[in-house]
Coordinates of C-alpha atoms and ligand atoms in Angstrom, one line a residue:
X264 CA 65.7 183.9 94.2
X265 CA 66.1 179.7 93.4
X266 CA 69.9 179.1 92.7
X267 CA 70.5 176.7 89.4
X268 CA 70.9 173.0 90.9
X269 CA 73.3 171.3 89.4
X270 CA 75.0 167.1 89.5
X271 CA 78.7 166.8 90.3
X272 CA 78.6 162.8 88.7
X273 CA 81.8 161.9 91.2
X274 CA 84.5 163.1 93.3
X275 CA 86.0 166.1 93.0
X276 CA 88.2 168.3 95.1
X277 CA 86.9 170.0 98.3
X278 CA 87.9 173.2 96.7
X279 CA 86.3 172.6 93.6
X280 CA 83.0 171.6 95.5
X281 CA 83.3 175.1 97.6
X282 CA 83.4 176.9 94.4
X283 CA 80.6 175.7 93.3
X284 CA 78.9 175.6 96.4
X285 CA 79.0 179.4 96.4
X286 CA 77.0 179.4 93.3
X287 CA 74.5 176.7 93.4
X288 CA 72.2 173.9 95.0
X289 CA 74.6 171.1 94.5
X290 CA 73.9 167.5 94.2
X291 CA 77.1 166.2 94.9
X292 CA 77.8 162.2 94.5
X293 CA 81.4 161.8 96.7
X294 CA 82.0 158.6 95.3
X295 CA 85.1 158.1 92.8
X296 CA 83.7 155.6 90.2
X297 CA 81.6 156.2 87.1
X298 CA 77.5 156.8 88.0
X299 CA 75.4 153.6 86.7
X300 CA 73.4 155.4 83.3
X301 CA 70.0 154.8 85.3
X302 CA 71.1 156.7 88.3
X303 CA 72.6 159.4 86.0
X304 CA 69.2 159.6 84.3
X305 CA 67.4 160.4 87.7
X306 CA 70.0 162.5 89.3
X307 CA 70.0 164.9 86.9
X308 CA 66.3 164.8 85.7
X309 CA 65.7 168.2 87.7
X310 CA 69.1 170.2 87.1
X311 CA 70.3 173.0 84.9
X312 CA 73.9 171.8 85.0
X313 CA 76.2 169.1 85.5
X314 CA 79.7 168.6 86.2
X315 CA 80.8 165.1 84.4
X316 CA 83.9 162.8 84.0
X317 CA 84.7 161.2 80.4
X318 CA 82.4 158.0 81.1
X319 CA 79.4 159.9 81.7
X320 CA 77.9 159.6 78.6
X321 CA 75.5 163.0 77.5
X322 CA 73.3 161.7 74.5
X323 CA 69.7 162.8 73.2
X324 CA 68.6 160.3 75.4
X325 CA 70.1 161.6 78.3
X326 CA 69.3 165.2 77.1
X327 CA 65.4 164.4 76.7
X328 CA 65.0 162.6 80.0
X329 CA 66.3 166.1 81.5
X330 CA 64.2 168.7 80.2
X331 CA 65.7 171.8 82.0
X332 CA 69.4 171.1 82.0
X333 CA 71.5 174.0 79.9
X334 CA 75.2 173.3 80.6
X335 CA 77.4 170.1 80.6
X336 CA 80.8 170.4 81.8
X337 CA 83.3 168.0 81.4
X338 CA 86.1 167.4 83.2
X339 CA 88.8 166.8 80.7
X340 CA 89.9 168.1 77.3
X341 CA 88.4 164.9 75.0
X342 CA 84.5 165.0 75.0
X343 CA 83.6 161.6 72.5
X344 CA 81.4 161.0 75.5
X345 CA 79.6 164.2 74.3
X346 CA 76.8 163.6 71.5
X347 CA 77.8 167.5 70.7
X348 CA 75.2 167.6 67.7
X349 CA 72.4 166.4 70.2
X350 CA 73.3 169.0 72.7
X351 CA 73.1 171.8 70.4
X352 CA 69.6 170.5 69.5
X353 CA 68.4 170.6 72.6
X354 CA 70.4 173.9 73.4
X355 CA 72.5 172.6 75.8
X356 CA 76.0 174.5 76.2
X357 CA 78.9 171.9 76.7
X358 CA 82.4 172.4 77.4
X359 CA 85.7 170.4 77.8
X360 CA 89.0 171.6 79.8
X361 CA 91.8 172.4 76.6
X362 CA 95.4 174.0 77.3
X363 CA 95.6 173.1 81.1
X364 CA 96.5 169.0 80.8
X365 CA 99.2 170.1 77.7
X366 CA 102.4 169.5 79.7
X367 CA 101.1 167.2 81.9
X368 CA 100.4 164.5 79.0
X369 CA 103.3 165.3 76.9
X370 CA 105.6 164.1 79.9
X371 CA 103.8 160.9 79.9
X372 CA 104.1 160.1 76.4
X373 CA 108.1 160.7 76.7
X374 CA 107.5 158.9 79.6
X375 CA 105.7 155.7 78.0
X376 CA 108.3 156.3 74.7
X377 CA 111.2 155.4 77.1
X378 CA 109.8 152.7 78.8
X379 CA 109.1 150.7 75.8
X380 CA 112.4 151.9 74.0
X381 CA 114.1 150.4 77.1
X382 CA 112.2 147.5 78.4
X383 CA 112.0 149.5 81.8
X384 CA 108.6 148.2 83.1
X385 CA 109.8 144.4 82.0
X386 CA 113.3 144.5 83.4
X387 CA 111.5 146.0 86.5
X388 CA 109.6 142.9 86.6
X389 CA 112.5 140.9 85.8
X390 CA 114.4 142.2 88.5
X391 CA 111.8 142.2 91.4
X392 CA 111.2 138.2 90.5
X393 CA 115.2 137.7 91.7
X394 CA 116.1 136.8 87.8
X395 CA 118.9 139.3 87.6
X396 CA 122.1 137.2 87.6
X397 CA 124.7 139.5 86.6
X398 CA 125.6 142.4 84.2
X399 CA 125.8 141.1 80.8
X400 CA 127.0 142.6 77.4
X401 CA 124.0 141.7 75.6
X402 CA 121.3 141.7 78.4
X403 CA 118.6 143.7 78.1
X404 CA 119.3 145.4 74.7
X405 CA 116.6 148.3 73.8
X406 CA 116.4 151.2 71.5
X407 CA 118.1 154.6 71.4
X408 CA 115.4 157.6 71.6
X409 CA 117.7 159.9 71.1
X410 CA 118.9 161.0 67.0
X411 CA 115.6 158.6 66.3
X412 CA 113.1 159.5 64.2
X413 CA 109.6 161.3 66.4
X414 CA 106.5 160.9 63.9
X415 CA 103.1 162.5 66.0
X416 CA 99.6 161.7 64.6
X417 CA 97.5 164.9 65.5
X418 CA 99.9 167.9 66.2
X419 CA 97.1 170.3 68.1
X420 CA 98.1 171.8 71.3
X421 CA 99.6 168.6 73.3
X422 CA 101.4 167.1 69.9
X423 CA 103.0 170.1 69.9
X424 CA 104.2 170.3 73.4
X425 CA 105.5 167.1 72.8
X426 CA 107.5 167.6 69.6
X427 CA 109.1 170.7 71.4
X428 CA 110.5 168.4 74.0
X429 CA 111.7 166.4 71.4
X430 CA 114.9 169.1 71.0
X431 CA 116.6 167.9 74.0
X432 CA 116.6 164.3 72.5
X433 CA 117.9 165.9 69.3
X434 CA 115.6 163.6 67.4
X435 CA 114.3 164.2 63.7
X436 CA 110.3 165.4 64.1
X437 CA 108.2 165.0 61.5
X438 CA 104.0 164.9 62.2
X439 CA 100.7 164.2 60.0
X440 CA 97.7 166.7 60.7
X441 CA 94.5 167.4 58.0
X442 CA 95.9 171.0 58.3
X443 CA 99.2 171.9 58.7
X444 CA 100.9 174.2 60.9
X445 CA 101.9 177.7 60.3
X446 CA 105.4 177.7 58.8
X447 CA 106.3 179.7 62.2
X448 CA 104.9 177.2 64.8
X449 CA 106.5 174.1 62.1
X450 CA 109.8 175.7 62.7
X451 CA 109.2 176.6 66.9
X452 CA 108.5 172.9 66.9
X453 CA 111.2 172.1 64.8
X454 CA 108.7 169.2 62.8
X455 CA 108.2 168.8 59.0
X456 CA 104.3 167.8 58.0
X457 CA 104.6 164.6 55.9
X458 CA 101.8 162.5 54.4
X459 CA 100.2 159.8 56.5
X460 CA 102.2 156.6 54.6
X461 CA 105.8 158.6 55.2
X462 CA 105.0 159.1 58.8
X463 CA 103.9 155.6 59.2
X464 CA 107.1 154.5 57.2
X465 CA 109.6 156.7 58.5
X466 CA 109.2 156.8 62.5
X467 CA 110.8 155.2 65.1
X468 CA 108.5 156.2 67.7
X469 CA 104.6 157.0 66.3
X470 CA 102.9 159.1 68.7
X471 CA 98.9 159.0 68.1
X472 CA 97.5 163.1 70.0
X473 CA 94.4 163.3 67.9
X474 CA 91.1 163.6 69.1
X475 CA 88.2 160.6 68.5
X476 CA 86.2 161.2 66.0
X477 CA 84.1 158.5 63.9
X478 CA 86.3 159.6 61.4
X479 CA 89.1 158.9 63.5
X480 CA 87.9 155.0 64.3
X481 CA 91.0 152.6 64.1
X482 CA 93.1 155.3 62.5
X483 CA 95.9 152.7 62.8
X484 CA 94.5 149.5 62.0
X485 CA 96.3 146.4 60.6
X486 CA 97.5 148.3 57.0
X487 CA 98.8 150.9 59.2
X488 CA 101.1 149.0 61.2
X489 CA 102.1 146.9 58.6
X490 CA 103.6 150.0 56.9
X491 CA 106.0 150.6 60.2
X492 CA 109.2 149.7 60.9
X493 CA 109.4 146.1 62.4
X494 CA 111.8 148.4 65.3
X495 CA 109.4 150.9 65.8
X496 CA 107.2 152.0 68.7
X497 CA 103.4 152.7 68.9
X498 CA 102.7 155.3 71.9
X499 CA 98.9 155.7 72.3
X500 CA 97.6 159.0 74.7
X501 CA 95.0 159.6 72.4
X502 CA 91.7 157.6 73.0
X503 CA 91.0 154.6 72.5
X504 CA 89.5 153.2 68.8
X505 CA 91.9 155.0 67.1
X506 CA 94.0 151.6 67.1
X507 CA 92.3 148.3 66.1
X508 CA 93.1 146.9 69.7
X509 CA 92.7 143.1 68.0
X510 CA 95.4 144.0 64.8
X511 CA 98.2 146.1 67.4
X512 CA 97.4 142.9 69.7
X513 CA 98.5 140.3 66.6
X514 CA 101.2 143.0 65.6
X515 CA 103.2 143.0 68.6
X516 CA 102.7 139.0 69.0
X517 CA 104.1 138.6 65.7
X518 CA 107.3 141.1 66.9
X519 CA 106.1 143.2 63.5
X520 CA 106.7 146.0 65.6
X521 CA 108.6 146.6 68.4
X522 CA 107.0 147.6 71.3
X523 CA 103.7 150.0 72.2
X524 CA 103.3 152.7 75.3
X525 CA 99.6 152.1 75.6
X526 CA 97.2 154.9 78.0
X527 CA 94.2 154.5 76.5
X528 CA 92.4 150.7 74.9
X529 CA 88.9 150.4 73.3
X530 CA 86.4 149.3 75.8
X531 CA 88.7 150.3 78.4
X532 CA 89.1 149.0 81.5
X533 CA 87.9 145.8 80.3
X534 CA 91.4 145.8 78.5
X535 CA 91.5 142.6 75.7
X536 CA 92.9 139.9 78.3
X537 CA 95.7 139.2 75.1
X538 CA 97.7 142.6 76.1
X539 CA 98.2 141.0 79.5
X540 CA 100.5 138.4 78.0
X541 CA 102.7 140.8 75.9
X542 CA 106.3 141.6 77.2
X543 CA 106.9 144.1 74.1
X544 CA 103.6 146.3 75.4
X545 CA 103.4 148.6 78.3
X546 CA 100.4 149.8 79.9
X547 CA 99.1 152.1 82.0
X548 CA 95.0 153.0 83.0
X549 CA 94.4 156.3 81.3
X550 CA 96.7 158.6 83.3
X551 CA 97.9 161.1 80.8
X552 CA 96.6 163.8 82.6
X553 CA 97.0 162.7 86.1
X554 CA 99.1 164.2 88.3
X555 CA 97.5 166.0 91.1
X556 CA 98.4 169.6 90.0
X557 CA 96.6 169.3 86.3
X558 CA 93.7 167.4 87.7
X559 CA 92.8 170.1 90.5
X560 CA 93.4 172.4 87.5
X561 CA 90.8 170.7 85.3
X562 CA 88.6 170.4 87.8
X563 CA 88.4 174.2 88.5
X564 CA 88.1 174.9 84.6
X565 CA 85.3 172.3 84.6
X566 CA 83.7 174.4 87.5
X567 CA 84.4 177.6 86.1
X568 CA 82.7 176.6 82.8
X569 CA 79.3 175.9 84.4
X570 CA 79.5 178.7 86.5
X571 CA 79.9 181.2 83.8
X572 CA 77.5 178.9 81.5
X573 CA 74.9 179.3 84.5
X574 CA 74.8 182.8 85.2
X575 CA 74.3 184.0 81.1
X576 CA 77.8 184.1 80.2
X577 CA 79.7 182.3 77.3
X578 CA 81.9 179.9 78.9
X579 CA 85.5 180.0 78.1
X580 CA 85.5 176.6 76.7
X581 CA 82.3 176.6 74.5
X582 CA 82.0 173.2 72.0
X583 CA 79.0 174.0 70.6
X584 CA 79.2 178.0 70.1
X585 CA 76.1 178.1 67.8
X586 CA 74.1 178.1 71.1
X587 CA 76.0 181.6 72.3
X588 CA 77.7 183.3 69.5
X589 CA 78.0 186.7 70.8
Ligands
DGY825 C1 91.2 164.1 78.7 O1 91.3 165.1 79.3 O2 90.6 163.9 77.6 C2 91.9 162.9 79.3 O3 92.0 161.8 78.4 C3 91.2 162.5 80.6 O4 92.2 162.2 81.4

């Protein structure tokens, strides 16, 4: 009997490759940048499944130029570069990698919170140019994070983990979600719901966790920030186009507010050449989930997903369940 061929788009682990190995004919392209479209196209014309990273886009086009795939897997837990309504037309299961990366990003968003609370990346900079001269009373002057105010735009599973961590800096949670938690998991959290315009208004450090959605385009555009404090912080681990890049960009020029912990940009990498110049931003290249536990972890999800998608079961991370509802 023919085993299902299937696409890995780029590097993975060997371990992952071996598991799937065991499963399938397996296309593998060992190369650790995003496919070119065309190539995509042509490398998966003939397969039943593919494992893919967040650039590979999977749209009807995509879907119609491969006529017998039945499973797209992505490696990692946001999936915009899913048309999810196309694949279900063309009854093709997709998946995404929730729960394992939960930790892993809420450590990099205390992470990016500190740094721009406390200037570390620019005093870094400052230091390694041979500027340091001396301790001084009023040098380098940040923020406290600590008794501040924690306000987190999409409270799902990593807004969560993050507001629980938010005890041991015995700061004030409060969090904005179209639905709101059970009174239970509010109070495990220790976080109050409050309307978009308090949260905006009343945190010192905004933390955007929600998914991208069209709905969710430039959630935090120039009203928004005009509503926070002029000493508050913008953390972004989300994806990028929930902030109007251009308006956060004018905002932090303008010192309107006080500094931004930025993973993710719109039309990332090609970053707006304008962030480059501002000493109140810091930025980092879409590592909220990278550390090389969670990534081998995702990975293995990823390859589990197919398998099980492959060999007529429902996978454990079904997006589109109308396709296998049992
Ligand atoms: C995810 O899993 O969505 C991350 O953003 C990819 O690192």
């Amino acid at each position: 009997m023919t085993r299902p061929s299937i696409l890995i788009s780029r590097e993975v682990y060997p371990e992952v490759l071996a598991r799937l190995g065991q499963h399938f004919e397996v296309d593998y392209r060992a190369v650790d940048a995003p496919l070119p479209r065309d190539q995509l196209l042509v490398r998966l014309a003939d397969k039943d499944g593919a494992l893919v990273m967040p650039p590979d886009r999977v749209d009807a086009a995509l879907l119609a130029a491969c006529p017998q795939l039945k499973a797209v897997c992505n490696c990692a837990v946001g999936y915009n570069n899913f048309d999810l309504e196309a694949c279900s037309r063309a009854g093709v299961m997709a998946t995404n990698t929730p729960g394992v990366l939960d930790d892993t990003t809420a450590d990099i968003a205390w992470g990016l919170m500190l740094a721009s609370a406390r200037r570390i990346v620019a005093a870094d900079q400052w230091v390694r140019a041979g500027q340091w001269d001396g301790w001084k009373l009023k040098g380098w002057l940040g923020q406290d994070v600590h008794h501040a105010t924690l306000g987190i735009l999409g409270m799902g599973r990593i807004g969560q983990t993050v507001a629980r961590r938010a005890a041991g800096f015995e700061m004030r949670v409060i969090y904005h979600n179209r639905s709101r938690l059970p009174v239970e998991r509010e109070a495990e959290c220790r976080a109050n719901w409050v309307d978009k315009a308090t949260l905006l208004r009343e945190a010192d450090f905004l933390v955007l966790m929600l998914p991208y959605s069209p709905a969710a385009h430039h959630a935090i555009g120039a009203a928004e920030l005009a509503q926070m404090k002029p000493t508050a912080h913008l953390i972004n681990l989300a994806r990028g186009g929930i902030v109007d890049d251009s308006a956060l960009i004018a905002a932090l020029q303008e010192k309107r507010i006080a500094g931004a912990g930025l993973d993710v940009f719109e039309n990332e990498p090609a970053l707006d050449p304008r962030f480059f110049a501002l000493d109140n931003a810091v930025l980092t290249p879409h590592i909220g989930s990278a550390t090389s536990a969670t990534r081998m972890k995702m990975a293995m999800l990823a390859a589990d997903n197919l398998i099980i998608a492959l060999t007529g079961g429902r996978p454990p991370n079904l997006l589109n369940p109308v396709l296998n509802p049992t």
